[in-house]
XYZ file of C-alpha atoms in Angstrom:
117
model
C 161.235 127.373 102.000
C 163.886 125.779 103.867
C 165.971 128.469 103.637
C 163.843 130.861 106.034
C 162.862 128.513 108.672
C 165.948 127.817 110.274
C 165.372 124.292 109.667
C 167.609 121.887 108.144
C 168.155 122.564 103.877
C 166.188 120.152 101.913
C 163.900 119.874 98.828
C 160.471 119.686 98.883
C 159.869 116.157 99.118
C 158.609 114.114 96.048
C 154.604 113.607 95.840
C 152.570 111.403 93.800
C 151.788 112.821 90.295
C 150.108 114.671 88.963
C 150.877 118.152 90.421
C 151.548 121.357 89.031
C 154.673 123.573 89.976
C 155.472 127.106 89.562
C 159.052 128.104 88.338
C 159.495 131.897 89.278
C 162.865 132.774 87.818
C 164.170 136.505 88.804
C 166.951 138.912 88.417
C 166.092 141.951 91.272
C 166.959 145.572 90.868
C 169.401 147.245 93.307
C 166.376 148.768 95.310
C 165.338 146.163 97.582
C 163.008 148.122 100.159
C 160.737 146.127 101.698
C 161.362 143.001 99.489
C 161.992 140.622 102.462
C 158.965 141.428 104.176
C 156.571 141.344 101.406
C 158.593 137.792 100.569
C 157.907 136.442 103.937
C 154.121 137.841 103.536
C 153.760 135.672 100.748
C 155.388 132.578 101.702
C 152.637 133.018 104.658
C 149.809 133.602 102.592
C 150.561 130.719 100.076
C 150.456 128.145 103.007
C 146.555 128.893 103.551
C 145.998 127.881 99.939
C 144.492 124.383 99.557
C 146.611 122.445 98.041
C 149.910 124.058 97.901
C 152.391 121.151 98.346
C 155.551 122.944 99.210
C 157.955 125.831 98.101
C 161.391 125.941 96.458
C 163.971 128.764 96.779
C 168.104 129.298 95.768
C 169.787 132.463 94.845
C 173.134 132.418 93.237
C 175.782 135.155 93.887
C 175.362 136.908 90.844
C 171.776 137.557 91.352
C 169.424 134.851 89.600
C 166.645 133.604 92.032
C 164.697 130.611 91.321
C 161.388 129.835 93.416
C 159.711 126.962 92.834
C 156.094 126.483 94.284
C 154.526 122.982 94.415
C 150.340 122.818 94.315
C 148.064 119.596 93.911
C 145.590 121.296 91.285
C 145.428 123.370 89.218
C 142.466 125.559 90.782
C 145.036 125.681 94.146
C 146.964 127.105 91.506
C 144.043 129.543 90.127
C 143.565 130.310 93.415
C 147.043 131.696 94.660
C 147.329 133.631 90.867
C 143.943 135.301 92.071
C 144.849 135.812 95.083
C 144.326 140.365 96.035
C 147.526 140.213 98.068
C 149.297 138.517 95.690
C 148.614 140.609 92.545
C 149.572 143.447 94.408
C 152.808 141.890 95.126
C 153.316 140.740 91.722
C 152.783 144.936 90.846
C 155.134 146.631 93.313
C 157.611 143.704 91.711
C 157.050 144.542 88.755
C 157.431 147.948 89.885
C 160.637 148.493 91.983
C 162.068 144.693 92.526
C 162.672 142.938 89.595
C 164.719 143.544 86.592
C 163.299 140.516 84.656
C 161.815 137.767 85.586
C 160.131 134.598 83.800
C 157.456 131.906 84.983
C 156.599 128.881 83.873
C 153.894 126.631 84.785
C 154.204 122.801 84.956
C 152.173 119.888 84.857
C 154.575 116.980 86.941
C 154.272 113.728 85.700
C 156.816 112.049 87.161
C 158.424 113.037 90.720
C 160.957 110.636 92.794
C 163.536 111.630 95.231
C 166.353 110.481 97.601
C 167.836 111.125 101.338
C 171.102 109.612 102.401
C 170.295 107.782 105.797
């Protein structure tokens, strides 16, 4: 994620289809202890997976966040949803840090993009 690097803000670049992407769509309670640092835990841990391409992430003022994580395969997929760390994650979210939240799991067919030189 751009956004937590301190590097410049830009998309995940375009890759050559097919790929798979993972729209995590949230609205988070007021309690956000320890969010952040689980967050960054997991942007960590999703980097060892083989084949994740990239991750997506904007949060509008009134509260909606929308990640968006980019994986070659789908077992690179399988293997971040398996993933002990993650599932825990996904519990204490469930648990304390998210109001609602949907996902939705894409097969990308067609992917372009564009940078202004």
């Amino acid at each position: 994620m751009s956004s937590h690097s301190g590097a410049p803000v830009a998309p995940v670049e375009a890759f050559e289809p097919p790929y798979y992407v993972a729209v995590f769509t949230t609205v988070r309670t007021q309690d956000q202890s320890g969010y952040s640092e689980t967050a960054a835990r997991m942007e960590d841990l999703v980097k060892g997976v083989p084949g994740f391409l990239g991750m997506d992430h904007a949060q509008t003022p009134g509260g909606l966040g929308i990640t968006v994580g980019y994986f070659r395969d789908a077992d690179a997929l399988t293997e971040w949803r398996n993933n002990a760390e993650h599932r825990a994650a996904q519990k204490r979210g469930q648990a304390e840090w998210y109001q609602s939240y949907t996902l939705h799991v894409a097969k990308v067919e067609r992917s372009h993009g564009f940078t202004r030189a």
